[in-house]
XYZ file of C-alpha atoms in Angstrom:
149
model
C 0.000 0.000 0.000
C 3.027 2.253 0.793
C 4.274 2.081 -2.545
C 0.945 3.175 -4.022
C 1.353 6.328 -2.018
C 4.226 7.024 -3.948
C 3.070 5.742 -7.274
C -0.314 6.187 -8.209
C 0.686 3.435 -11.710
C 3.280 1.360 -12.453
C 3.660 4.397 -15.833
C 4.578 6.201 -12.702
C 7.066 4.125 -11.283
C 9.121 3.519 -14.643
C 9.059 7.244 -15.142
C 10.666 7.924 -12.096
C 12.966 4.787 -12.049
C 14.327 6.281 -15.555
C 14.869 9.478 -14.873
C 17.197 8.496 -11.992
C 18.843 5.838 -14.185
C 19.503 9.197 -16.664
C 20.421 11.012 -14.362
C 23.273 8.514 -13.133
C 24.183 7.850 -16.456
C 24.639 12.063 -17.960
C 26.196 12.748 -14.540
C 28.908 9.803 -15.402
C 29.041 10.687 -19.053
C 29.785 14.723 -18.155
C 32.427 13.166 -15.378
C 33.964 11.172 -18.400
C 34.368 14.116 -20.602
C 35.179 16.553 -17.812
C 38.159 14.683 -16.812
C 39.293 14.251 -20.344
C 39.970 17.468 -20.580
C 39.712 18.196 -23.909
C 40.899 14.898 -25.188
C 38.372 13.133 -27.183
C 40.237 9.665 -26.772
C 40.329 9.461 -22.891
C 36.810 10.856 -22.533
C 35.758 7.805 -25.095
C 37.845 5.513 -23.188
C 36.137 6.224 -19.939
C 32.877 6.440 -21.438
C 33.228 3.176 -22.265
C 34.550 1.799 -18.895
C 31.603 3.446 -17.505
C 29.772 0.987 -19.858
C 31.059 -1.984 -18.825
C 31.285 -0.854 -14.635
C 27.836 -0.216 -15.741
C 26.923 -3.931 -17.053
C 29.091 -5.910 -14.708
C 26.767 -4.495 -11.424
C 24.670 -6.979 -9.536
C 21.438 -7.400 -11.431
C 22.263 -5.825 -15.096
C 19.486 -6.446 -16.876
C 20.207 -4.841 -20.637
C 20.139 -0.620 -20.925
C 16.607 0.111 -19.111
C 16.186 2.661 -22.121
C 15.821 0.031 -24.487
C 14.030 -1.797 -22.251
C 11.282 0.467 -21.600
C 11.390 1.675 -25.254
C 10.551 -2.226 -25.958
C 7.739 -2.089 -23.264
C 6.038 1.431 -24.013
C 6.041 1.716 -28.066
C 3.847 4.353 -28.341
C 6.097 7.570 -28.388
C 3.230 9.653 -26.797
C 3.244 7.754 -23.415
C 5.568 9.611 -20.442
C 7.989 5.989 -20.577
C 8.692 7.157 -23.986
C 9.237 10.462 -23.324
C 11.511 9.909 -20.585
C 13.186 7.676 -23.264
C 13.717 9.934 -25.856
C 14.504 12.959 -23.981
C 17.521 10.874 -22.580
C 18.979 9.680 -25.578
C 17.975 12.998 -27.021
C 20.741 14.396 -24.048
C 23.284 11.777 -25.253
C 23.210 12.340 -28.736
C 24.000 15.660 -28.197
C 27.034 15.241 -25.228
C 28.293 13.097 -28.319
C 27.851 15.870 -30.488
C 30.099 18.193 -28.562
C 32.417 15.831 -27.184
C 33.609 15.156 -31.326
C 32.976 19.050 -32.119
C 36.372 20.085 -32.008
C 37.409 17.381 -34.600
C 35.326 19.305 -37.290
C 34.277 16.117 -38.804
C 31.849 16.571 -42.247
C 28.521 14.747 -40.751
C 28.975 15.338 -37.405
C 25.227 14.364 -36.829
C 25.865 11.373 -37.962
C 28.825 10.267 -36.464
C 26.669 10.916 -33.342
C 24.182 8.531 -34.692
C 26.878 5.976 -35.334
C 27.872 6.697 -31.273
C 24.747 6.156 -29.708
C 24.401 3.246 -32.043
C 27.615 1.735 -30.757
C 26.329 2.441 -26.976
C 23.492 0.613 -27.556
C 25.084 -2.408 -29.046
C 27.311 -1.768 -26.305
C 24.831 -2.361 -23.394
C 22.616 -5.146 -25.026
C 25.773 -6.968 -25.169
C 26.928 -6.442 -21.950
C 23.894 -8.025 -20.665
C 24.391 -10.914 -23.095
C 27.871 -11.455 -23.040
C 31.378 -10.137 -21.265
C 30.511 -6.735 -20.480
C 34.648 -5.694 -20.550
C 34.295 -7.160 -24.246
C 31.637 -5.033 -24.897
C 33.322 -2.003 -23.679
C 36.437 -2.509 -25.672
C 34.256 -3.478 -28.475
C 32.092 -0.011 -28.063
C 35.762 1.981 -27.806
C 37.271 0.343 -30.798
C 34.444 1.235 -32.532
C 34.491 5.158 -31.634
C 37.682 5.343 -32.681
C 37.203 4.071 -35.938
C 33.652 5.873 -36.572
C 35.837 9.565 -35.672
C 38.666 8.491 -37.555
C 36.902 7.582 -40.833
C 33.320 8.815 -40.584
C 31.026 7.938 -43.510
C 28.597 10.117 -44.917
C-alpha cells in the first residue's frame, strides 16, 4: 500500500525509475568528458569503462532505455518520453564531445555513437561486459577516424 502512495501506476514508477537511471548515467558521461579534458580519446575511453562498470553491477538487466522503449512503443506515453529525452541528451554530449574534430557529418557520427552504446549495453547483458566495452571503444575510434557520410 506504501508504494501506491508514492506511485499512483506502475507508468509512474518507470518514469521515475528512468529518470534516476539518466540522471546517473549524464552525470557519469559529463564526469567522463570533464576529466578528459579536452581529449576526445580518454573521454571515449572512460565512457566506455563506464559501460562496462555499468553492465558488470549486480542485477544488469540490458540498458533500461531500451528496455522500456521495448515495453512502451507508443512515443506519446511519459515511458517514452523519458526515453527519448535521454537519448535525445546523449546524442547531443556526443555531439560536442567530437565538435572540435570538425568532422563533415557530425550528426551522424553521433548517430553511429549512440548506435555503438546501444550495441554496447545489449551486449553487456548478453555477453562479457569488458568485451563489450572494448568493443564499443574500438568502434568510436574508428567511426571519428573515418566517418562515412
Amino acid at each position: 500500500m506504501t508504494f501506491y502512495r508514492h506511485f499512483r501506476t506502475k507508468d509512474d514508477l518507470v518514469v521515475a525509475y528512468l529518470e534516476q537511471r539518466a540522471a546517473l548515467e549524464r552525470r557519469g558521461v559529463s564526469e567522463a568528458i570533464a576529466r578528459a579534458d579536452g581529449d576526445i580519446d580518454a573521454a571515449l575511453r572512460l565512457i566506455s569503462e563506464e559501460i562496462g562498470a555499468m553492465a558488470c553491477r549486480p542485477g544488469f538487466r540490458g540498458c533500461p532505455f531500451i528496455n522500456a522503449a521495448a515495453e512502451y512503443p507508443d512515443p506519446d506515453s511519459p515511458v517514452r518520453q523519458v526515453v527519448d529525452a535521454h537519448r535525445t541528451w546523449c546524442k547531443k554530449a556526443y555531439e560536442q564531445l567530437i565538435a572540435p574534430l570538425g568532422l563533415p557529418a557530425q550528426a551522424t557520427v553521433a548517430d553511429d555513437l549512440m548506435v555503438l552504446r546501444d550495441g554496447a549495453m545489449v551486449a553487456g547483458y548478453l555477453g562479457e561486459p569488458a568485451i563489450a566495452a572494448d568493443s564499443f571503444l574500438r568502434g568510436c575510434r574508428a567511426m571519428i577516424r573515418h566517418p562515412r557520410d
